[in-house]
N, C-alpha and C. Protein backbone atom coordinates (compact mmCIF):
# COMPACT_ATOMS: atom_id res chain seq x y z
N UNK A 1 14.64 1.96 -6.30
CA UNK A 1 14.43 1.42 -4.95
C UNK A 1 12.91 1.73 -4.44
N UNK A 2 12.40 0.92 -3.55
CA UNK A 2 11.06 1.03 -3.42
C UNK A 2 10.79 2.38 -2.58
N UNK A 3 9.61 2.89 -2.76
CA UNK A 3 8.84 3.60 -1.88
C UNK A 3 8.72 3.03 -0.47
N UNK A 4 9.21 3.86 0.76
CA UNK A 4 8.64 3.30 2.18
C UNK A 4 7.34 4.01 2.80
N UNK A 5 6.52 2.77 3.38
CA UNK A 5 5.66 3.52 4.20
C UNK A 5 5.66 2.88 5.55
N UNK A 6 4.84 4.06 6.47
CA UNK A 6 5.25 3.85 7.91
C UNK A 6 3.71 3.56 8.17
N UNK A 7 3.34 2.30 8.45
CA UNK A 7 1.78 2.07 9.29
C UNK A 7 1.65 2.71 10.56
N UNK A 8 0.58 3.49 10.94
CA UNK A 8 0.46 3.70 12.46
C UNK A 8 -0.95 3.40 12.70
N UNK A 9 -1.16 2.46 13.54
CA UNK A 9 -2.15 1.82 13.83
C UNK A 9 -2.11 1.10 15.02
N UNK A 10 -3.43 1.16 16.13
CA UNK A 10 -3.26 0.29 17.42
C UNK A 10 -3.57 -1.01 17.16
N UNK A 11 -4.12 -1.29 16.06
CA UNK A 11 -5.09 -2.63 15.84
C UNK A 11 -4.28 -3.50 15.01
N UNK A 12 -3.30 -4.39 15.72
CA UNK A 12 -2.28 -5.20 15.41
C UNK A 12 -2.73 -6.17 13.91
N UNK A 13 -3.71 -6.61 14.12
CA UNK A 13 -4.25 -7.46 13.11
C UNK A 13 -4.72 -6.54 11.75
N UNK A 14 -4.88 -5.57 11.62
CA UNK A 14 -5.35 -4.52 10.66
C UNK A 14 -3.74 -4.06 10.09
N UNK A 15 -2.89 -3.76 11.08
CA UNK A 15 -1.79 -3.40 10.49
C UNK A 15 -0.95 -4.33 10.05
N UNK A 16 -0.92 -5.63 10.53
CA UNK A 16 -0.12 -6.44 9.86
C UNK A 16 -0.68 -7.11 8.46
N UNK A 17 -2.01 -6.78 8.59
CA UNK A 17 -2.74 -7.16 7.25
C UNK A 17 -2.32 -6.10 5.97
N UNK A 18 -2.37 -4.96 6.20
CA UNK A 18 -2.03 -3.79 5.54
C UNK A 18 -0.72 -3.67 5.24
N UNK A 19 0.06 -4.21 6.17
CA UNK A 19 1.65 -4.21 5.86
C UNK A 19 1.92 -5.74 4.55
N UNK A 20 1.13 -6.65 4.94
CA UNK A 20 1.25 -7.50 3.77
C UNK A 20 0.77 -7.19 2.47
N UNK A 21 -0.29 -6.39 2.70
CA UNK A 21 -0.88 -5.52 1.34
C UNK A 21 0.28 -4.74 0.45
N UNK A 22 0.83 -3.99 1.19
CA UNK A 22 1.53 -3.25 0.81
C UNK A 22 2.95 -3.77 0.22
N UNK A 23 3.30 -4.61 0.96
CA UNK A 23 4.45 -5.33 0.31
C UNK A 23 4.18 -6.42 -0.88
N UNK A 24 3.05 -6.10 -1.11
CA UNK A 24 2.69 -7.40 -2.18
C UNK A 24 2.71 -6.23 -3.66
N UNK A 25 2.86 -5.06 -3.35
CA UNK A 25 2.91 -4.16 -4.33
C UNK A 25 4.59 -4.06 -4.61
N UNK A 26 4.97 -4.05 -5.90
CA UNK A 26 6.24 -4.15 -6.47
C UNK A 26 6.85 -3.17 -6.02
N UNK A 27 6.44 -1.82 -5.89
CA UNK A 27 6.87 -0.20 -5.72
C UNK A 27 6.87 -0.07 -4.53
N UNK A 28 6.54 -0.76 -3.45
CA UNK A 28 6.54 -0.13 -1.81
C UNK A 28 6.68 -1.01 -1.14
N UNK A 29 7.52 -0.49 0.08
CA UNK A 29 7.56 -1.72 1.15
C UNK A 29 7.28 -0.90 2.58
N UNK A 30 7.04 -1.56 3.75
CA UNK A 30 6.79 -1.22 4.57
C UNK A 30 7.91 -1.00 5.32
N UNK A 31 8.04 0.27 5.85
CA UNK A 31 9.21 0.61 6.63
C UNK A 31 9.49 0.19 8.27
N UNK A 32 7.88 0.10 8.64
CA UNK A 32 7.79 -0.01 10.04
C UNK A 32 6.32 0.27 10.34
N UNK A 33 5.98 -0.94 11.48
CA UNK A 33 4.65 -0.37 12.19
C UNK A 33 4.71 0.34 13.63
N UNK A 34 3.70 1.17 13.60
CA UNK A 34 3.65 1.98 14.99
C UNK A 34 2.42 1.88 15.75
N UNK A 35 2.22 1.75 17.17
CA UNK A 35 1.00 1.74 17.34
C UNK A 35 0.30 2.60 17.92
N UNK A 36 1.09 3.59 17.75
CA UNK A 36 0.54 4.96 17.87
C UNK A 36 1.20 6.39 17.63
N UNK A 37 0.95 7.57 17.91
CA UNK A 37 1.69 8.56 17.54
C UNK A 37 2.91 8.61 17.89
N UNK A 38 2.99 8.46 19.31
CA UNK A 38 4.06 8.51 19.95
C UNK A 38 5.33 7.70 19.71
N UNK A 39 5.28 6.56 19.06
CA UNK A 39 5.89 5.51 18.87
C UNK A 39 6.34 6.29 17.55
N UNK A 40 5.58 6.90 16.53
CA UNK A 40 6.18 7.34 15.24
C UNK A 40 6.97 8.67 15.59
N UNK A 41 6.58 9.23 16.38
CA UNK A 41 7.45 10.73 16.66
C UNK A 41 9.02 10.14 17.46
N UNK A 42 8.91 8.94 18.21
CA UNK A 42 10.24 8.58 18.69
C UNK A 42 11.17 8.20 17.67
N UNK A 43 10.11 7.25 16.57
CA UNK A 43 11.14 6.71 15.16
C UNK A 43 11.59 8.31 14.62
N UNK A 44 11.05 9.03 14.15
CA UNK A 44 11.55 10.14 13.58
C UNK A 44 12.54 11.04 14.26
N UNK A 45 12.51 10.94 15.79
CA UNK A 45 13.48 11.56 16.43
C UNK A 45 15.00 10.79 16.19
N UNK A 46 14.53 9.81 16.16
CA UNK A 46 15.76 9.16 16.50
C UNK A 46 16.50 8.38 15.01
N UNK A 47 15.89 8.47 13.95
CA UNK A 47 16.33 7.86 12.68
C UNK A 47 16.33 9.22 11.66
N UNK A 48 17.33 9.15 10.65
CA UNK A 48 17.27 9.99 9.49
C UNK A 48 16.57 9.84 8.28
N UNK A 49 16.34 8.34 8.11
CA UNK A 49 15.61 7.66 7.18
C UNK A 49 13.89 7.66 7.59
N UNK A 50 13.36 8.72 6.88
CA UNK A 50 11.87 8.61 7.25
C UNK A 50 11.34 8.15 5.99
N UNK A 51 10.01 7.56 6.32
CA UNK A 51 9.06 6.89 5.18
C UNK A 51 8.73 8.06 4.07
N UNK A 52 8.48 7.43 3.20
CA UNK A 52 7.78 8.40 2.13
C UNK A 52 6.17 8.85 2.14
N UNK A 53 5.68 7.73 2.99
CA UNK A 53 4.29 8.10 3.35
C UNK A 53 4.02 7.43 4.45
N UNK A 54 3.26 8.00 5.14
CA UNK A 54 2.88 7.88 6.40
C UNK A 54 1.18 7.33 6.57
N UNK A 55 0.79 6.16 7.00
CA UNK A 55 -0.35 5.87 6.99
C UNK A 55 -1.05 5.84 8.43
N UNK A 56 -1.61 7.09 8.57
CA UNK A 56 -1.79 7.46 10.16
C UNK A 56 -3.43 7.01 10.55
N UNK A 57 -3.67 6.26 11.61
CA UNK A 57 -4.78 6.13 11.86
C UNK A 57 -5.37 7.18 12.72
N UNK A 58 -6.37 7.72 12.92
CA UNK A 58 -7.04 8.86 13.50
C UNK A 58 -7.38 8.64 14.96
N UNK A 59 -8.33 7.40 15.50
CA UNK A 59 -8.44 7.17 16.86
C UNK A 59 -7.16 6.12 17.16
N UNK A 60 -6.23 6.63 18.00
CA UNK A 60 -5.36 5.75 18.78
C UNK A 60 -5.16 6.10 20.01
N UNK A 61 -4.73 5.29 21.17
CA UNK A 61 -4.23 5.50 22.55
C UNK A 61 -3.20 6.30 22.73
N UNK A 62 -2.70 7.19 23.58
CA UNK A 62 -1.28 7.78 23.71
C UNK A 62 -1.29 9.24 22.95
N UNK A 63 -1.29 8.87 21.62
CA UNK A 63 -0.82 10.15 20.74
C UNK A 63 -2.07 9.64 19.84
N UNK A 64 -3.08 10.51 19.34
CA UNK A 64 -4.32 10.03 18.29
C UNK A 64 -3.50 10.97 16.86
N UNK A 65 -4.20 10.17 15.85
CA UNK A 65 -3.97 10.83 14.61
C UNK A 65 -4.13 12.69 14.40
N UNK A 66 -4.70 13.22 15.11
CA UNK A 66 -4.80 14.88 15.27
C UNK A 66 -3.40 15.54 15.49
N UNK A 67 -3.25 14.65 16.92
CA UNK A 67 -1.99 15.24 17.55
C UNK A 67 -1.00 14.95 16.83
N UNK A 68 -0.78 13.91 16.25
CA UNK A 68 0.38 13.14 15.73
C UNK A 68 0.62 14.11 14.53
N UNK A 69 -0.37 14.43 13.40
CA UNK A 69 -0.53 15.20 12.20
C UNK A 69 -0.05 16.39 12.57
N UNK A 70 -0.49 17.14 14.09
CA UNK A 70 -0.06 18.35 14.43
C UNK A 70 1.72 18.53 14.38
N UNK A 71 1.98 17.69 15.02
CA UNK A 71 3.28 17.58 15.42
C UNK A 71 4.37 17.22 14.10
N UNK A 72 3.71 16.36 13.39
CA UNK A 72 4.29 16.45 11.93
C UNK A 72 4.46 17.67 11.08
N UNK A 73 3.15 18.37 10.78
CA UNK A 73 3.20 19.52 10.14
C UNK A 73 4.20 20.33 10.76
N UNK A 74 4.28 20.66 12.29
CA UNK A 74 5.15 21.42 12.63
C UNK A 74 6.59 21.20 12.36
N UNK A 75 7.21 19.78 12.66
CA UNK A 75 8.35 19.43 12.29
C UNK A 75 8.88 18.97 11.00
N UNK A 76 7.98 18.42 10.37
CA UNK A 76 8.27 17.67 9.31
C UNK A 76 7.11 18.10 8.21
N UNK A 77 6.69 19.50 7.89
CA UNK A 77 5.72 19.89 7.05
C UNK A 77 5.55 18.98 5.64
N UNK A 78 7.02 18.69 5.12
CA UNK A 78 6.69 18.05 3.59
C UNK A 78 6.51 16.50 3.82
N UNK A 79 6.25 16.28 4.82
CA UNK A 79 5.82 14.66 5.18
C UNK A 79 4.50 14.27 4.51
N UNK A 80 4.44 13.31 3.62
CA UNK A 80 3.32 12.89 3.09
C UNK A 80 2.79 11.75 3.98
N UNK A 81 1.19 12.27 4.15
CA UNK A 81 0.38 11.37 5.11
C UNK A 81 -1.14 11.24 4.68
N UNK A 82 -1.40 10.12 4.89
CA UNK A 82 -2.75 9.69 4.61
C UNK A 82 -3.34 8.99 5.87
N UNK A 83 -4.50 9.78 6.04
CA UNK A 83 -5.31 9.24 7.14
C UNK A 83 -6.26 7.97 7.35
N UNK A 84 -5.96 7.20 8.23
CA UNK A 84 -7.01 6.05 7.96
C UNK A 84 -8.29 6.16 9.02
N UNK A 85 -9.18 6.07 8.47
CA UNK A 85 -10.53 5.98 9.36
C UNK A 85 -11.48 4.75 9.27
N UNK A 86 -12.34 4.39 10.08
CA UNK A 86 -13.34 3.76 9.93
C UNK A 86 -14.54 4.29 9.39
N UNK A 87 -15.04 5.36 9.38
CA UNK A 87 -15.90 5.79 9.12
C UNK A 87 -15.54 7.49 8.37
N UNK A 88 -16.96 7.84 7.67
CA UNK A 88 -16.49 9.08 7.03
C UNK A 88 -16.58 10.24 7.82
N UNK A 89 -15.89 10.53 8.97
CA UNK A 89 -16.12 11.52 9.98
C UNK A 89 -15.47 13.19 9.50
N UNK A 90 -16.55 13.30 9.18
CA UNK A 90 -16.37 15.08 8.66
C UNK A 90 -15.31 15.91 9.12
N UNK A 91 -16.15 16.17 10.27
CA UNK A 91 -15.32 16.95 11.73
C UNK A 91 -13.81 16.55 11.68
N UNK A 92 -13.49 15.30 11.78
CA UNK A 92 -12.18 14.85 12.30
C UNK A 92 -11.52 14.86 11.04
N UNK A 93 -11.86 14.59 9.70
CA UNK A 93 -11.21 14.73 8.48
C UNK A 93 -10.91 16.01 8.19
N UNK A 94 -11.55 16.89 8.42
CA UNK A 94 -11.33 18.28 8.20
C UNK A 94 -10.13 18.69 9.02
N UNK A 95 -10.20 18.42 10.38
CA UNK A 95 -9.16 18.86 11.23
C UNK A 95 -7.84 17.98 10.42
N UNK A 96 -7.96 16.90 10.37
CA UNK A 96 -6.51 16.44 9.66
C UNK A 96 -5.90 16.87 8.42
N UNK A 97 -6.97 17.41 7.76
CA UNK A 97 -6.55 18.16 6.30
C UNK A 97 -6.02 19.49 7.07
N UNK A 98 -6.81 20.12 7.62
CA UNK A 98 -6.12 21.25 8.02
C UNK A 98 -4.70 21.24 8.45
N UNK A 99 -4.40 20.31 9.34
CA UNK A 99 -2.83 19.92 9.73
C UNK A 99 -2.26 19.32 8.80
N UNK A 100 -2.53 19.26 7.34
CA UNK A 100 -1.44 18.75 6.49
C UNK A 100 -1.59 17.50 5.92
N UNK A 101 -2.50 17.09 6.27
CA UNK A 101 -2.96 15.55 5.66
C UNK A 101 -3.23 15.70 4.18
N UNK A 102 -2.76 14.69 3.61
CA UNK A 102 -2.56 14.98 1.96
C UNK A 102 -3.69 13.98 1.63
N UNK A 103 -4.74 13.35 2.45
CA UNK A 103 -5.90 12.44 1.74
C UNK A 103 -6.40 11.73 2.80
N UNK A 104 -7.47 10.80 2.66
CA UNK A 104 -7.89 9.88 3.71
C UNK A 104 -8.53 8.70 3.09
N UNK A 105 -8.26 7.62 3.68
CA UNK A 105 -8.62 6.29 3.17
C UNK A 105 -9.64 5.46 4.21
N UNK A 106 -10.88 4.98 3.75
CA UNK A 106 -11.48 4.43 4.75
C UNK A 106 -11.10 3.12 4.78
N UNK A 107 -11.05 2.46 6.07
CA UNK A 107 -10.48 1.09 6.26
C UNK A 107 -11.29 -0.06 5.64
N UNK A 108 -12.25 0.08 4.66
CA UNK A 108 -12.68 -1.10 3.96
C UNK A 108 -12.51 -0.66 2.54
N UNK A 109 -11.66 0.16 2.23
CA UNK A 109 -11.07 0.45 0.85
C UNK A 109 -10.80 -0.63 0.35
N UNK A 110 -11.33 -0.75 -1.19
CA UNK A 110 -10.42 -1.95 -2.19
C UNK A 110 -9.18 -2.11 -2.15
N UNK A 111 -8.51 -2.91 -2.53
CA UNK A 111 -6.95 -2.80 -2.57
C UNK A 111 -6.56 -2.29 -3.83
N UNK A 112 -7.22 -2.60 -4.99
CA UNK A 112 -7.10 -1.63 -6.14
C UNK A 112 -6.88 0.01 -6.14
N UNK A 113 -8.18 0.22 -5.09
CA UNK A 113 -7.89 2.03 -5.11
C UNK A 113 -6.93 2.03 -3.71
N UNK A 114 -6.66 1.13 -3.08
CA UNK A 114 -5.67 1.63 -2.06
C UNK A 114 -4.15 1.83 -2.79
N UNK A 115 -3.82 1.08 -3.67
CA UNK A 115 -2.82 1.07 -4.58
C UNK A 115 -2.96 2.41 -5.38
N UNK A 116 -4.03 2.83 -5.99
CA UNK A 116 -4.02 4.18 -6.60
C UNK A 116 -3.88 5.42 -5.63
N UNK A 117 -4.44 4.78 -4.34
CA UNK A 117 -3.86 6.41 -3.38
C UNK A 117 -2.55 6.15 -3.11
N UNK A 118 -1.82 5.24 -3.10
CA UNK A 118 -0.60 5.08 -2.51
C UNK A 118 0.14 6.13 -3.82
N UNK A 119 -0.24 5.55 -5.29
CA UNK A 119 0.33 6.38 -6.29
C UNK A 119 0.16 7.71 -6.48
N UNK A 120 -1.16 8.23 -6.15
CA UNK A 120 -1.45 9.43 -6.24
C UNK A 120 -0.40 10.35 -5.12
N UNK A 121 -0.58 9.86 -4.14
CA UNK A 121 0.21 10.67 -3.05
C UNK A 121 1.65 10.67 -3.50
N UNK A 122 2.35 9.74 -4.10
CA UNK A 122 3.57 9.35 -4.40
C UNK A 122 3.95 10.61 -5.48
N UNK A 123 2.90 10.53 -6.57
CA UNK A 123 3.47 11.58 -7.77
C UNK A 123 2.70 12.88 -7.49
N UNK A 124 1.54 13.12 -7.13
CA UNK A 124 1.06 14.68 -7.21
C UNK A 124 0.87 14.95 -5.90
N UNK A 125 1.15 14.42 -4.56
CA UNK A 125 1.26 14.39 -3.21
C UNK A 125 0.00 14.47 -2.68
N UNK A 126 -1.49 14.30 -3.38
CA UNK A 126 -2.52 14.27 -2.71
C UNK A 126 -3.22 12.93 -3.43
N UNK A 127 -4.07 12.11 -2.71
CA UNK A 127 -4.88 11.01 -2.90
C UNK A 127 -6.37 11.52 -3.69
N UNK A 128 -6.24 11.37 -5.05
CA UNK A 128 -7.52 11.92 -5.61
C UNK A 128 -8.73 11.06 -5.48
N UNK A 129 -9.43 11.11 -4.23
CA UNK A 129 -10.55 10.33 -4.40
C UNK A 129 -11.51 11.55 -4.74
N UNK A 130 -12.85 11.24 -4.43
CA UNK A 130 -14.28 12.11 -5.02
C UNK A 130 -13.83 13.48 -4.82
N UNK A 131 -13.51 13.60 -3.45
CA UNK A 131 -13.40 14.91 -2.82
C UNK A 131 -12.15 15.65 -3.16
N UNK A 132 -11.03 14.99 -2.88
CA UNK A 132 -9.78 15.55 -3.65
C UNK A 132 -9.67 15.93 -4.85
N UNK A 133 -10.04 14.88 -6.10
CA UNK A 133 -10.02 15.41 -7.51
C UNK A 133 -10.82 16.53 -7.60
N UNK A 134 -12.00 16.53 -7.38
CA UNK A 134 -12.51 17.73 -7.68
C UNK A 134 -12.33 18.86 -7.04
N UNK A 135 -11.58 18.99 -5.53
CA UNK A 135 -11.45 20.14 -4.81
C UNK A 135 -10.00 20.50 -5.38
N UNK A 136 -9.28 19.71 -5.87
CA UNK A 136 -8.15 20.09 -6.32
C UNK A 136 -7.86 20.64 -7.66
N UNK A 137 -9.23 20.96 -8.66
CA UNK A 137 -9.24 20.98 -9.81
C UNK A 137 -8.84 22.44 -9.63
N UNK A 138 -8.15 23.05 -10.73
CA UNK A 138 -7.74 24.57 -10.73
C UNK A 138 -8.84 25.46 -11.26
N UNK A 139 -9.28 26.28 -10.50
CA UNK A 139 -10.43 26.96 -10.87
C UNK A 139 -10.05 27.86 -11.88
N UNK A 140 -10.66 28.53 -12.65
CA UNK A 140 -10.50 29.65 -13.44
C UNK A 140 -10.84 31.04 -12.74
N UNK A 141 -10.15 31.71 -13.55
CA UNK A 141 -9.98 33.15 -12.81
C UNK A 141 -11.81 33.53 -12.46
N UNK A 142 -12.57 33.41 -13.38
CA UNK A 142 -13.82 33.27 -13.56
C UNK A 142 -14.81 33.08 -12.21
N UNK A 143 -14.09 31.76 -11.76
CA UNK A 143 -14.74 31.22 -10.32
C UNK A 143 -14.51 32.00 -9.40
N UNK A 144 -13.49 32.34 -9.33
CA UNK A 144 -13.02 33.33 -7.89
C UNK A 144 -13.92 34.76 -8.12
N UNK A 145 -14.06 35.36 -9.39
CA UNK A 145 -14.69 36.72 -9.51
C UNK A 145 -15.92 36.22 -8.85
N UNK A 146 -16.62 35.41 -9.08
CA UNK A 146 -18.13 35.10 -8.71
C UNK A 146 -18.37 34.69 -7.53
N UNK A 147 -17.40 34.62 -6.79
CA UNK A 147 -17.62 34.55 -5.08
C UNK A 147 -17.75 36.13 -4.47
N UNK A 148 -19.24 35.80 -3.86
CA UNK A 148 -19.29 37.25 -3.10
C UNK A 148 -18.99 37.21 -2.12
N UNK A 149 -18.55 38.40 -1.28
CA UNK A 149 -17.93 38.32 0.14
C UNK A 149 -18.51 37.89 1.05
N UNK A 150 -20.08 37.55 1.10
CA UNK A 150 -20.62 36.85 1.97
C UNK A 150 -19.97 35.21 1.75
N UNK A 151 -20.20 34.66 0.54
CA UNK A 151 -19.54 33.28 0.05
C UNK A 151 -18.25 33.08 0.71
N UNK A 152 -17.43 34.34 0.50
CA UNK A 152 -15.90 34.05 1.07
C UNK A 152 -16.03 33.77 2.51
N UNK A 153 -17.00 34.74 3.38
CA UNK A 153 -16.99 34.61 4.48
C UNK A 153 -17.77 33.22 5.14
N UNK A 154 -18.41 32.46 4.38
CA UNK A 154 -18.96 31.39 4.77
C UNK A 154 -17.87 30.12 4.70
N UNK A 155 -17.01 30.60 3.16
CA UNK A 155 -16.03 29.34 3.46
C UNK A 155 -15.04 29.53 4.47
N UNK A 156 -14.80 30.48 4.89
CA UNK A 156 -13.78 30.65 5.68
C UNK A 156 -14.30 30.20 7.23
N UNK A 157 -15.72 30.58 7.52
CA UNK A 157 -16.08 29.97 8.86
C UNK A 157 -16.52 28.22 8.78
N UNK A 158 -16.66 27.95 7.35
CA UNK A 158 -16.96 26.38 7.17
C UNK A 158 -15.58 25.37 7.26
N UNK A 159 -14.64 26.24 7.19
CA UNK A 159 -13.19 25.47 7.30
C UNK A 159 -12.84 25.64 8.85
N UNK A 160 -13.55 26.03 9.85
CA UNK A 160 -13.50 26.03 11.21
C UNK A 160 -13.85 24.53 11.47
N UNK A 161 -13.60 24.74 12.91
CA UNK A 161 -14.76 23.56 13.47
C UNK A 161 -16.26 24.03 13.93
N UNK A 162 -16.57 24.89 13.45
CA UNK A 162 -17.96 25.58 13.80
C UNK A 162 -18.84 24.32 13.11
N UNK A 163 -20.10 23.98 13.68
CA UNK A 163 -21.04 23.51 13.05
C UNK A 163 -21.79 24.37 12.44
N UNK A 164 -22.63 24.09 11.11
CA UNK A 164 -23.35 25.08 10.41
C UNK A 164 -24.28 25.99 11.11
N UNK A 165 -24.70 25.42 12.34
CA UNK A 165 -25.71 26.25 13.09
C UNK A 165 -24.88 27.06 13.73
N UNK A 166 -23.54 27.08 14.04
CA UNK A 166 -22.41 28.04 14.70
C UNK A 166 -21.99 29.05 13.50
N UNK A 167 -21.84 28.77 12.29
CA UNK A 167 -21.86 29.59 11.33
C UNK A 167 -22.85 30.50 10.77
N UNK A 168 -24.27 30.03 10.91
CA UNK A 168 -25.27 30.78 11.11
C UNK A 168 -25.51 31.88 11.90
N UNK A 169 -25.00 31.45 13.06
CA UNK A 169 -25.14 32.45 14.14
C UNK A 169 -23.83 33.56 14.17
N UNK A 170 -22.59 33.07 13.51
CA UNK A 170 -21.62 33.96 13.41
C UNK A 170 -22.07 35.07 12.42
N UNK A 171 -22.76 34.46 11.36
CA UNK A 171 -22.97 35.48 9.96
C UNK A 171 -24.62 36.55 10.47
N UNK A 172 -24.89 35.99 11.52
CA UNK A 172 -26.23 36.44 11.69
C UNK A 172 -27.37 36.03 10.62
N UNK A 173 -27.39 34.92 10.22
CA UNK A 173 -28.36 34.36 9.20
C UNK A 173 -29.25 32.98 9.83
N UNK A 174 -30.12 32.70 9.24
CA UNK A 174 -30.93 31.51 9.46
C UNK A 174 -30.30 30.24 9.20
N UNK A 175 -30.17 29.08 9.62
CA UNK A 175 -29.56 28.01 9.39
C UNK A 175 -30.17 27.73 7.80
N UNK A 176 -31.70 28.11 7.65
CA UNK A 176 -31.87 27.87 6.21
C UNK A 176 -31.28 28.35 5.07
N UNK A 177 -30.79 29.93 5.33
CA UNK A 177 -30.18 30.63 4.28
C UNK A 177 -28.53 29.95 4.32
N UNK A 178 -27.86 29.63 5.62
CA UNK A 178 -26.68 28.87 5.40
C UNK A 178 -26.73 27.62 4.35
N UNK A 179 -27.81 26.92 4.61
CA UNK A 179 -28.06 25.69 3.57
C UNK A 179 -28.09 26.10 2.50
N UNK A 180 -28.33 27.51 2.22
CA UNK A 180 -28.64 27.87 0.71
C UNK A 180 -27.00 27.89 0.02
N UNK A 181 -26.38 28.70 1.10
CA UNK A 181 -25.25 29.04 0.72
C UNK A 181 -24.36 27.60 0.49
N UNK A 182 -24.33 26.63 1.38
CA UNK A 182 -23.80 25.75 1.48
C UNK A 182 -24.27 25.12 -0.20
N UNK A 183 -25.52 24.69 -0.39
CA UNK A 183 -25.72 23.98 -1.73
C UNK A 183 -25.44 24.78 -2.93
N UNK A 184 -25.71 26.18 -3.00
CA UNK A 184 -24.93 26.93 -4.13
C UNK A 184 -23.28 27.01 -4.28
N UNK A 185 -22.82 26.67 -3.32
CA UNK A 185 -21.43 26.74 -3.62
C UNK A 185 -20.87 25.25 -4.18
N UNK A 186 -21.57 24.05 -3.22
CA UNK A 186 -21.23 22.93 -3.68
C UNK A 186 -21.70 22.57 -5.31
N UNK A 187 -22.79 23.41 -5.71
CA UNK A 187 -23.20 23.47 -7.23
C UNK A 187 -22.04 24.08 -8.11
N UNK A 188 -21.61 25.23 -7.48
CA UNK A 188 -20.93 26.16 -8.20
C UNK A 188 -19.49 25.36 -8.59
N UNK A 189 -19.11 25.01 -7.31
CA UNK A 189 -17.78 24.08 -7.52
C UNK A 189 -17.77 22.90 -7.73
N UNK A 190 -18.67 22.12 -8.05
CA UNK A 190 -19.25 20.80 -8.07
C UNK A 190 -18.75 19.89 -7.38
N UNK A 191 -19.05 20.37 -5.65
CA UNK A 191 -18.33 19.61 -4.80
C UNK A 191 -19.88 18.89 -3.85
N UNK A 192 -19.47 18.19 -3.20
CA UNK A 192 -20.32 17.13 -2.49
C UNK A 192 -20.46 16.96 -1.12
N UNK A 193 -19.68 17.55 -0.37
CA UNK A 193 -19.15 17.54 1.13
C UNK A 193 -18.50 18.66 1.31
N UNK A 194 -18.73 18.80 3.03
CA UNK A 194 -17.63 19.98 3.55
C UNK A 194 -16.32 19.49 3.59
N UNK A 195 -15.79 18.50 3.37
CA UNK A 195 -14.47 18.01 3.27
C UNK A 195 -14.18 18.60 1.94
N UNK A 196 -14.80 18.17 0.74
CA UNK A 196 -14.49 18.87 -0.42
C UNK A 196 -14.35 20.33 -0.51
N UNK A 197 -15.14 21.18 0.14
CA UNK A 197 -15.46 22.50 0.45
C UNK A 197 -13.91 22.91 1.07
N UNK A 198 -13.75 22.46 2.11
CA UNK A 198 -12.12 22.80 3.03
C UNK A 198 -11.06 22.41 2.01
N UNK A 199 -10.98 21.14 1.32
CA UNK A 199 -10.15 21.08 0.47
C UNK A 199 -9.68 22.12 -0.67
N UNK A 200 -10.90 22.36 -1.00
CA UNK A 200 -11.04 23.25 -2.47
C UNK A 200 -10.18 24.70 -1.51
N UNK A 201 -10.54 25.18 -0.35
CA UNK A 201 -10.10 26.26 0.12
C UNK A 201 -8.67 26.43 0.53
N UNK A 202 -7.93 25.01 1.04
CA UNK A 202 -6.96 24.98 1.27
C UNK A 202 -6.09 25.05 0.16
N UNK A 203 -6.38 24.22 -0.85
CA UNK A 203 -5.44 24.09 -2.32
C UNK A 203 -5.45 25.88 -2.96
N UNK A 204 -6.44 26.42 -2.94
CA UNK A 204 -6.40 27.37 -3.64
C UNK A 204 -6.16 28.83 -2.48
N UNK A 205 -5.64 28.42 -1.54
CA UNK A 205 -4.89 29.60 -0.42
C UNK A 205 -6.17 30.69 -0.44
N UNK A 206 -7.38 30.07 0.31
CA UNK A 206 -8.38 31.01 0.50
C UNK A 206 -8.72 30.86 1.99
N UNK A 207 -7.85 30.34 2.49
CA UNK A 207 -7.70 30.08 4.02
C UNK A 207 -6.11 30.10 4.41
N UNK A 208 -6.08 30.51 5.54
CA UNK A 208 -4.83 29.90 6.04
C UNK A 208 -4.81 29.15 7.65
N UNK A 209 -4.15 28.23 8.06
CA UNK A 209 -4.06 27.90 9.25
C UNK A 209 -2.86 27.82 10.33
């Protein structure tokens, strides 16, 4: 039996094109297209058959991706969701991850990578792009022992909606010192972005939301 996909996107041409691509994969089929989060919620509330994966646009009218993701986390926490975004919007993507999103796709992604993303979520629960694949590696015990208390504090604050300047103010440190903490952690954990750091913290239960 094919795995089912729900597409939630208010751009009809993109959604229809994405449907055609999904249906071209032998293992997947589109269960439905929804123009906003409220339409998806209405479907979930009225139907027992839910999709295996939800492809969720972030910017939509009526109910956007962040609001929809929050509802899914509260109502169906095991639902697998991939965010769809036009740009690598770090702050928005972090909010989606904190709400339980399993990965994100840029809308200009290559078809082969898109297929790979679906397979990753189906098999492991997460889309293993560069941020995810590094962040989801199981760190050895030595890694955790090497975190200083200030680094742990920084990680927790970095997982919030604070800017790096606000993190510096909260820790009573200069922005330059905060930059040093960030770069040292990126190097220690082999990460390249704040999104990756948040993923690492979430996966390894260093923070709770």
